[in-house]
Amino acid sequence: AQKITQTQPGMFVQEKEAVTLDCTYDTSDPSYGLFWYKQPSSGEMIFLIYQGSYDQQNATEGRYSLNFQKARKSANLVISASQLGDSAMYFCAMRLIQGAQKLVFGQGTRLTINP
Amino acid sequence: EAGVTQSPTHLIKTRGQQATLRCSPISGHTSVYWYQQALGLGLQFLLWYDEGEERNRGNFPPRFSGRQFPNYSSELNVNALELEDSALYLCASSLFVGYRSYEQYFGPGTRLTVT
């Protein structure tokens, strides 16, 4: 079974600073994908970034990058130059490439950006 | 391009009643997923439909059921509602090609309240 652990229930960061949200995962399957989603107070889950287990390079999408350390089974999200609009819940999730296509989510980290 | 849509936005039911939630996927997506986000329980996978068939279900009782229509839209039915069914129900859609799915894009959710 897959498991995602997010150890930071809440984080407070000053605007324009970089922030790292931690995520560790556990699976015995070698083929998987890792995802980060943002959930504002409105409730909608917004897809941010994806990293495949066989990808050689860390994924980047604009201000978002994923620090993928396969040996440590970690997939931390880095947000550069944080903005007030980044305040939200952030969820790390994983999915096996084959078989059941469900996303398994961590408990989330609530990020608050202070002006 | 329109995103995933869900209706209704809010639904209030009493214990023992039935609830029906609806989801329309992104055009071209054949897979629809349902997740429950209950307070304190995080996001839990409910059901996965692809090409009109139920492909996988999470650890939920049989009173949670659904279907997918020929146009790939989906319905989630919850029978004999219990107070603990109160939650945000999120629908997601993705492509599913060659036994592999791609990023899941979520709708805004239906907030179900059971009194």
PDB file of C-alpha atoms in Angstrom:
ATOM      1  CA  ALA A   1       0.000   0.000   0.000  1.00  0.00           C
ATOM      2  CA  GLN A   2       1.099   3.517  -0.666  1.00  0.00           C
ATOM      3  CA  LYS A   3       1.458   6.145   2.020  1.00  0.00           C
ATOM      4  CA  ILE A   4       2.161   9.880   1.941  1.00  0.00           C
ATOM      5  CA  THR A   5       3.385  11.782   4.985  1.00  0.00           C
ATOM      6  CA  GLN A   6       3.356  15.552   5.333  1.00  0.00           C
ATOM      7  CA  THR A   7       4.831  16.478   8.692  1.00  0.00           C
ATOM      8  CA  GLN A   8       4.145  20.215   8.645  1.00  0.00           C
ATOM      9  CA  PRO A   9       0.521  20.950   9.613  1.00  0.00           C
ATOM     10  CA  GLY A  10       1.098  24.677   9.160  1.00  0.00           C
ATOM     11  CA  MET A  11       3.756  27.066   7.902  1.00  0.00           C
ATOM     12  CA  PHE A  12       4.067  30.827   8.061  1.00  0.00           C
ATOM     13  CA  VAL A  13       6.303  32.614   5.565  1.00  0.00           C
ATOM     14  CA  GLN A  14       7.010  36.236   4.697  1.00  0.00           C
ATOM     15  CA  GLU A  15       5.988  37.412   1.258  1.00  0.00           C
ATOM     16  CA  LYS A  16       8.725  37.077  -1.391  1.00  0.00           C
ATOM     17  CA  GLU A  17      10.583  34.405   0.584  1.00  0.00           C
ATOM     18  CA  ALA A  18      11.060  30.882  -0.758  1.00  0.00           C
ATOM     19  CA  VAL A  19       9.259  28.077   1.044  1.00  0.00           C
ATOM     20  CA  THR A  20       9.757  24.309   1.105  1.00  0.00           C
ATOM     21  CA  LEU A  21       6.868  21.996   1.900  1.00  0.00           C
ATOM     22  CA  ASP A  22       7.929  18.521   2.967  1.00  0.00           C
ATOM     23  CA  CYS A  23       6.568  15.236   1.631  1.00  0.00           C
ATOM     24  CA  THR A  24       7.784  11.702   2.139  1.00  0.00           C
ATOM     25  CA  TYR A  25       6.232   8.654   0.553  1.00  0.00           C
ATOM     26  CA  ASP A  26       6.280   4.925   0.893  1.00  0.00           C
ATOM     27  CA  THR A  27       5.649   2.297  -1.760  1.00  0.00           C
ATOM     28  CA  SER A  28       7.240  -0.943  -2.843  1.00  0.00           C
ATOM     29  CA  ASP A  29       6.213  -0.398  -6.458  1.00  0.00           C
ATOM     30  CA  PRO A  30       9.011   1.045  -8.655  1.00  0.00           C
ATOM     31  CA  SER A  31       6.640   2.842 -11.046  1.00  0.00           C
ATOM     32  CA  TYR A  32       4.729   5.734  -9.574  1.00  0.00           C
ATOM     33  CA  GLY A  33       3.956   9.389  -9.948  1.00  0.00           C
ATOM     34  CA  LEU A  34       4.084  12.142  -7.361  1.00  0.00           C
ATOM     35  CA  PHE A  35       1.820  15.174  -7.438  1.00  0.00           C
ATOM     36  CA  TRP A  36       1.317  18.420  -5.587  1.00  0.00           C
ATOM     37  CA  TYR A  37      -2.058  20.117  -5.401  1.00  0.00           C
ATOM     38  CA  LYS A  38      -3.098  23.481  -3.957  1.00  0.00           C
ATOM     39  CA  GLN A  39      -6.476  23.864  -2.272  1.00  0.00           C
ATOM     40  CA  PRO A  40      -7.580  27.465  -1.615  1.00  0.00           C
ATOM     41  CA  SER A  41     -10.404  28.173   0.810  1.00  0.00           C
ATOM     42  CA  SER A  42     -12.858  27.791  -2.096  1.00  0.00           C
ATOM     43  CA  GLY A  43     -12.203  24.047  -1.977  1.00  0.00           C
ATOM     44  CA  GLU A  44     -11.097  23.343  -5.537  1.00  0.00           C
ATOM     45  CA  MET A  45      -7.946  21.240  -5.898  1.00  0.00           C
ATOM     46  CA  ILE A  46      -5.497  22.888  -8.296  1.00  0.00           C
ATOM     47  CA  PHE A  47      -2.835  20.703  -9.917  1.00  0.00           C
ATOM     48  CA  LEU A  48       0.633  22.224  -9.522  1.00  0.00           C
ATOM     49  CA  ILE A  49       3.356  19.802 -10.529  1.00  0.00           C
ATOM     50  CA  TYR A  50       4.109  16.163 -11.375  1.00  0.00           C
ATOM     51  CA  GLN A  51       7.209  13.985 -10.990  1.00  0.00           C
ATOM     52  CA  GLY A  52       7.490  10.466 -12.373  1.00  0.00           C
ATOM     53  CA  SER A  53       9.576   7.903 -10.541  1.00  0.00           C
ATOM     54  CA  TYR A  54      11.801   7.381 -13.583  1.00  0.00           C
ATOM     55  CA  ASP A  55      12.249  11.049 -14.383  1.00  0.00           C
ATOM     56  CA  GLN A  56      15.916  11.955 -14.227  1.00  0.00           C
ATOM     57  CA  GLN A  57      15.430  15.646 -13.619  1.00  0.00           C
ATOM     58  CA  ASN A  58      13.424  17.452 -10.980  1.00  0.00           C
ATOM     59  CA  ALA A  59      10.151  18.845 -12.293  1.00  0.00           C
ATOM     60  CA  THR A  60       9.637  22.599 -12.522  1.00  0.00           C
ATOM     61  CA  GLU A  61       6.542  24.658 -13.343  1.00  0.00           C
ATOM     62  CA  GLY A  62       7.031  28.406 -13.104  1.00  0.00           C
ATOM     63  CA  ARG A  63       7.618  29.276  -9.436  1.00  0.00           C
ATOM     64  CA  TYR A  64       7.088  25.661  -8.388  1.00  0.00           C
ATOM     65  CA  SER A  65       9.785  23.024  -8.338  1.00  0.00           C
ATOM     66  CA  LEU A  66       9.828  19.536  -6.937  1.00  0.00           C
ATOM     67  CA  ASN A  67      12.911  18.401  -5.054  1.00  0.00           C
ATOM     68  CA  PHE A  68      12.793  14.673  -5.772  1.00  0.00           C
ATOM     69  CA  GLN A  69      15.160  12.498  -3.723  1.00  0.00           C
ATOM     70  CA  LYS A  70      14.299   8.932  -4.653  1.00  0.00           C
ATOM     71  CA  ALA A  71      16.653   7.223  -2.212  1.00  0.00           C
ATOM     72  CA  ARG A  72      15.151   9.185   0.677  1.00  0.00           C
ATOM     73  CA  LYS A  73      11.628   8.768  -0.743  1.00  0.00           C
ATOM     74  CA  SER A  74      10.988  12.464  -0.501  1.00  0.00           C
ATOM     75  CA  ALA A  75       9.279  14.851  -2.902  1.00  0.00           C
ATOM     76  CA  ASN A  76       9.389  18.319  -1.416  1.00  0.00           C
ATOM     77  CA  LEU A  77       7.653  21.249  -3.097  1.00  0.00           C
ATOM     78  CA  VAL A  78       9.631  24.469  -3.363  1.00  0.00           C
ATOM     79  CA  ILE A  79       7.791  27.724  -4.038  1.00  0.00           C
ATOM     80  CA  SER A  80      10.091  30.565  -4.972  1.00  0.00           C
ATOM     81  CA  ALA A  81       9.262  34.219  -4.316  1.00  0.00           C
ATOM     82  CA  SER A  82       6.064  33.499  -2.403  1.00  0.00           C
ATOM     83  CA  GLN A  83       3.001  35.672  -2.967  1.00  0.00           C
ATOM     84  CA  LEU A  84      -0.033  36.421  -0.815  1.00  0.00           C
ATOM     85  CA  GLY A  85      -2.131  34.346  -3.201  1.00  0.00           C
ATOM     86  CA  ASP A  86      -0.063  31.286  -2.329  1.00  0.00           C
ATOM     87  CA  SER A  87      -1.828  31.063   1.034  1.00  0.00           C
ATOM     88  CA  ALA A  88      -3.736  27.754   0.880  1.00  0.00           C
ATOM     89  CA  MET A  89      -3.632  24.074   1.828  1.00  0.00           C
ATOM     90  CA  TYR A  90      -1.073  22.068  -0.099  1.00  0.00           C
ATOM     91  CA  PHE A  91      -1.408  18.341  -0.629  1.00  0.00           C
ATOM     92  CA  CYS A  92       1.201  15.862  -1.748  1.00  0.00           C
ATOM     93  CA  ALA A  93      -0.179  12.774  -3.492  1.00  0.00           C
ATOM     94  CA  MET A  94       1.040   9.691  -5.279  1.00  0.00           C
ATOM     95  CA  ARG A  95      -0.367   7.239  -7.773  1.00  0.00           C
ATOM     96  CA  LEU A  96       0.928   3.982  -9.152  1.00  0.00           C
ATOM     97  CA  ILE A  97       1.538   3.994 -12.893  1.00  0.00           C
ATOM     98  CA  GLN A  98      -0.126   0.607 -13.382  1.00  0.00           C
ATOM     99  CA  GLY A  99      -3.227  -0.802 -11.763  1.00  0.00           C
ATOM    100  CA  ALA A 100      -5.578   1.248  -9.622  1.00  0.00           C
ATOM    101  CA  GLN A 101      -5.276   4.868 -10.668  1.00  0.00           C
ATOM    102  CA  LYS A 102      -6.371   6.407  -7.389  1.00  0.00           C
ATOM    103  CA  LEU A 103      -4.462   9.258  -5.831  1.00  0.00           C
ATOM    104  CA  VAL A 104      -3.298   8.710  -2.259  1.00  0.00           C
ATOM    105  CA  PHE A 105      -3.018  12.019  -0.426  1.00  0.00           C
ATOM    106  CA  GLY A 106      -1.090  13.256   2.563  1.00  0.00           C
ATOM    107  CA  GLN A 107      -2.786  15.198   5.341  1.00  0.00           C
ATOM    108  CA  GLY A 108      -1.778  18.524   3.868  1.00  0.00           C
ATOM    109  CA  THR A 109       0.149  21.608   4.964  1.00  0.00           C
ATOM    110  CA  ARG A 110      -1.584  24.931   5.513  1.00  0.00           C
ATOM    111  CA  LEU A 111       0.670  27.668   4.145  1.00  0.00           C
ATOM    112  CA  THR A 112       0.129  31.256   5.213  1.00  0.00           C
ATOM    113  CA  ILE A 113       2.008  34.049   3.478  1.00  0.00           C
ATOM    114  CA  ASN A 114       2.400  37.176   5.601  1.00  0.00           C
ATOM    115  CA  PRO A 115       2.739  40.639   3.975  1.00  0.00           C
TER     116      PRO A 115
ATOM    117  CA  GLU B   1     -11.577  24.991 -22.450  1.00  0.00           C
ATOM    118  CA  ALA B   2     -14.047  24.253 -19.678  1.00  0.00           C
ATOM    119  CA  GLY B   3     -12.768  22.514 -16.578  1.00  0.00           C
ATOM    120  CA  VAL B   4     -14.423  19.832 -14.498  1.00  0.00           C
ATOM    121  CA  THR B   5     -17.857  20.932 -13.352  1.00  0.00           C
ATOM    122  CA  GLN B   6     -19.866  19.623 -10.431  1.00  0.00           C
ATOM    123  CA  SER B   7     -23.426  20.144  -9.282  1.00  0.00           C
ATOM    124  CA  PRO B   8     -24.907  21.093  -6.975  1.00  0.00           C
ATOM    125  CA  THR B   9     -22.444  23.319  -5.119  1.00  0.00           C
ATOM    126  CA  HIS B  10     -24.145  22.651  -1.815  1.00  0.00           C
ATOM    127  CA  LEU B  11     -26.559  19.926  -0.779  1.00  0.00           C
ATOM    128  CA  ILE B  12     -28.354  19.608   2.517  1.00  0.00           C
ATOM    129  CA  LYS B  13     -30.050  16.323   3.371  1.00  0.00           C
ATOM    130  CA  THR B  14     -31.402  14.637   6.442  1.00  0.00           C
ATOM    131  CA  ARG B  15     -30.199  11.337   7.830  1.00  0.00           C
ATOM    132  CA  GLY B  16     -31.595   8.354   5.934  1.00  0.00           C
ATOM    133  CA  GLN B  17     -32.215  10.241   2.687  1.00  0.00           C
ATOM    134  CA  GLN B  18     -30.398   9.725  -0.607  1.00  0.00           C
ATOM    135  CA  ALA B  19     -28.042  12.214  -2.240  1.00  0.00           C
ATOM    136  CA  THR B  20     -27.083  12.446  -5.915  1.00  0.00           C
ATOM    137  CA  LEU B  21     -24.009  14.383  -6.977  1.00  0.00           C
ATOM    138  CA  ARG B  22     -23.061  15.070 -10.589  1.00  0.00           C
ATOM    139  CA  CYS B  23     -19.799  15.627 -12.421  1.00  0.00           C
ATOM    140  CA  SER B  24     -18.882  16.577 -15.979  1.00  0.00           C
ATOM    141  CA  PRO B  25     -15.275  15.883 -16.971  1.00  0.00           C
ATOM    142  CA  ILE B  26     -12.982  17.939 -19.138  1.00  0.00           C
ATOM    143  CA  SER B  27     -13.743  17.361 -22.801  1.00  0.00           C
ATOM    144  CA  GLY B  28     -11.744  14.384 -24.073  1.00  0.00           C
ATOM    145  CA  HIS B  29     -11.200  12.848 -20.639  1.00  0.00           C
ATOM    146  CA  THR B  30     -12.668   9.379 -20.250  1.00  0.00           C
ATOM    147  CA  SER B  31     -11.817   8.734 -16.603  1.00  0.00           C
ATOM    148  CA  VAL B  32     -13.725  10.180 -13.673  1.00  0.00           C
ATOM    149  CA  TYR B  33     -12.702   9.827 -10.042  1.00  0.00           C
ATOM    150  CA  TRP B  34     -14.630  10.618  -6.880  1.00  0.00           C
ATOM    151  CA  TYR B  35     -12.981  11.594  -3.598  1.00  0.00           C
ATOM    152  CA  GLN B  36     -14.390  12.413  -0.185  1.00  0.00           C
ATOM    153  CA  GLN B  37     -12.807  15.120   1.954  1.00  0.00           C
ATOM    154  CA  ALA B  38     -14.274  14.855   5.417  1.00  0.00           C
ATOM    155  CA  LEU B  39     -13.110  17.032   8.278  1.00  0.00           C
ATOM    156  CA  GLY B  40     -10.203  15.391  10.031  1.00  0.00           C
ATOM    157  CA  LEU B  41     -10.018  12.465   7.616  1.00  0.00           C
ATOM    158  CA  GLY B  42      -8.266  14.040   4.668  1.00  0.00           C
ATOM    159  CA  LEU B  43      -8.947  13.099   1.066  1.00  0.00           C
ATOM    160  CA  GLN B  44     -10.119   9.553   0.549  1.00  0.00           C
ATOM    161  CA  PHE B  45     -10.548   7.819  -2.805  1.00  0.00           C
ATOM    162  CA  LEU B  46     -14.109   6.668  -3.444  1.00  0.00           C
ATOM    163  CA  LEU B  47     -14.588   5.469  -7.019  1.00  0.00           C
ATOM    164  CA  TRP B  48     -12.952   5.408 -10.441  1.00  0.00           C
ATOM    165  CA  TYR B  49     -14.907   5.116 -13.696  1.00  0.00           C
ATOM    166  CA  ASP B  50     -13.509   4.766 -17.170  1.00  0.00           C
ATOM    167  CA  GLU B  51     -15.380   4.173 -20.415  1.00  0.00           C
ATOM    168  CA  GLY B  52     -18.596   3.588 -18.498  1.00  0.00           C
ATOM    169  CA  GLU B  53     -17.187   0.908 -16.221  1.00  0.00           C
ATOM    170  CA  GLU B  54     -16.346   0.999 -12.529  1.00  0.00           C
ATOM    171  CA  ARG B  55     -12.608   0.248 -12.428  1.00  0.00           C
ATOM    172  CA  ASN B  56     -11.841   0.566  -8.743  1.00  0.00           C
ATOM    173  CA  ARG B  57     -13.471   1.573  -5.494  1.00  0.00           C
ATOM    174  CA  GLY B  58     -12.079   2.674  -2.185  1.00  0.00           C
ATOM    175  CA  ASN B  59     -12.859   1.397   1.273  1.00  0.00           C
ATOM    176  CA  PHE B  60     -16.428   2.680   1.450  1.00  0.00           C
ATOM    177  CA  PRO B  61     -19.683   0.805   2.099  1.00  0.00           C
ATOM    178  CA  PRO B  62     -21.920  -0.267  -0.808  1.00  0.00           C
ATOM    179  CA  ARG B  63     -24.368   2.558  -0.133  1.00  0.00           C
ATOM    180  CA  PHE B  64     -21.828   4.704  -1.981  1.00  0.00           C
ATOM    181  CA  SER B  65     -22.338   3.960  -5.653  1.00  0.00           C
ATOM    182  CA  GLY B  66     -22.270   5.685  -8.969  1.00  0.00           C
ATOM    183  CA  ARG B  67     -22.216   5.386 -12.688  1.00  0.00           C
ATOM    184  CA  GLN B  68     -20.677   6.916 -15.763  1.00  0.00           C
ATOM    185  CA  PHE B  69     -22.763   7.877 -18.743  1.00  0.00           C
ATOM    186  CA  PRO B  70     -21.888   7.521 -22.465  1.00  0.00           C
ATOM    187  CA  ASN B  71     -20.830  11.193 -22.563  1.00  0.00           C
ATOM    188  CA  TYR B  72     -18.387  10.373 -19.689  1.00  0.00           C
ATOM    189  CA  SER B  73     -20.233  12.463 -17.118  1.00  0.00           C
ATOM    190  CA  SER B  74     -20.761  10.735 -13.798  1.00  0.00           C
ATOM    191  CA  GLU B  75     -23.126  10.507 -10.902  1.00  0.00           C
ATOM    192  CA  LEU B  76     -22.330   9.631  -7.291  1.00  0.00           C
ATOM    193  CA  ASN B  77     -25.193   8.296  -5.218  1.00  0.00           C
ATOM    194  CA  VAL B  78     -25.116   8.016  -1.471  1.00  0.00           C
ATOM    195  CA  ASN B  79     -27.991   6.058   0.039  1.00  0.00           C
ATOM    196  CA  ALA B  80     -29.181   5.930   3.626  1.00  0.00           C
ATOM    197  CA  LEU B  81     -27.228   9.058   4.524  1.00  0.00           C
ATOM    198  CA  GLU B  82     -25.429   9.162   7.852  1.00  0.00           C
ATOM    199  CA  LEU B  83     -24.168  12.207   9.720  1.00  0.00           C
ATOM    200  CA  GLU B  84     -20.554  11.229   9.017  1.00  0.00           C
ATOM    201  CA  ASP B  85     -21.209  11.448   5.273  1.00  0.00           C
ATOM    202  CA  SER B  86     -21.049  15.227   5.647  1.00  0.00           C
ATOM    203  CA  ALA B  87     -18.038  16.218   3.573  1.00  0.00           C
ATOM    204  CA  LEU B  88     -16.744  17.917   0.457  1.00  0.00           C
ATOM    205  CA  TYR B  89     -17.063  15.509  -2.472  1.00  0.00           C
ATOM    206  CA  LEU B  90     -14.541  16.176  -5.202  1.00  0.00           C
ATOM    207  CA  CYS B  91     -14.692  14.853  -8.719  1.00  0.00           C
ATOM    208  CA  ALA B  92     -11.622  14.652 -10.942  1.00  0.00           C
ATOM    209  CA  SER B  93     -11.071  13.671 -14.546  1.00  0.00           C
ATOM    210  CA  SER B  94      -8.087  12.529 -16.558  1.00  0.00           C
ATOM    211  CA  LEU B  95      -7.039  10.904 -19.765  1.00  0.00           C
ATOM    212  CA  PHE B  96      -6.525   7.170 -19.559  1.00  0.00           C
ATOM    213  CA  VAL B  97      -4.487   5.724 -22.409  1.00  0.00           C
ATOM    214  CA  GLY B  98      -2.690   2.417 -22.627  1.00  0.00           C
ATOM    215  CA  TYR B  99      -3.400   1.410 -19.005  1.00  0.00           C
ATOM    216  CA  ARG B 100      -1.958   4.652 -17.771  1.00  0.00           C
ATOM    217  CA  SER B 101      -3.746   7.705 -16.523  1.00  0.00           C
ATOM    218  CA  TYR B 102      -2.456  11.237 -16.568  1.00  0.00           C
ATOM    219  CA  GLU B 103      -2.827  14.218 -14.281  1.00  0.00           C
ATOM    220  CA  GLN B 104      -6.158  14.396 -12.534  1.00  0.00           C
ATOM    221  CA  TYR B 105      -7.945  17.728 -12.727  1.00  0.00           C
ATOM    222  CA  PHE B 106     -10.466  18.466 -10.037  1.00  0.00           C
ATOM    223  CA  GLY B 107     -13.802  20.206 -10.001  1.00  0.00           C
ATOM    224  CA  PRO B 108     -14.919  22.727  -7.376  1.00  0.00           C
ATOM    225  CA  GLY B 109     -16.639  20.070  -5.273  1.00  0.00           C
ATOM    226  CA  THR B 110     -20.077  19.519  -3.785  1.00  0.00           C
ATOM    227  CA  ARG B 111     -20.420  20.196  -0.102  1.00  0.00           C
ATOM    228  CA  LEU B 112     -22.859  17.705   1.373  1.00  0.00           C
ATOM    229  CA  THR B 113     -24.309  18.398   4.792  1.00  0.00           C
ATOM    230  CA  VAL B 114     -26.335  15.714   6.536  1.00  0.00           C
ATOM    231  CA  THR B 115     -28.489  16.852   9.446  1.00  0.00           C
TER     232      THR B 115
END
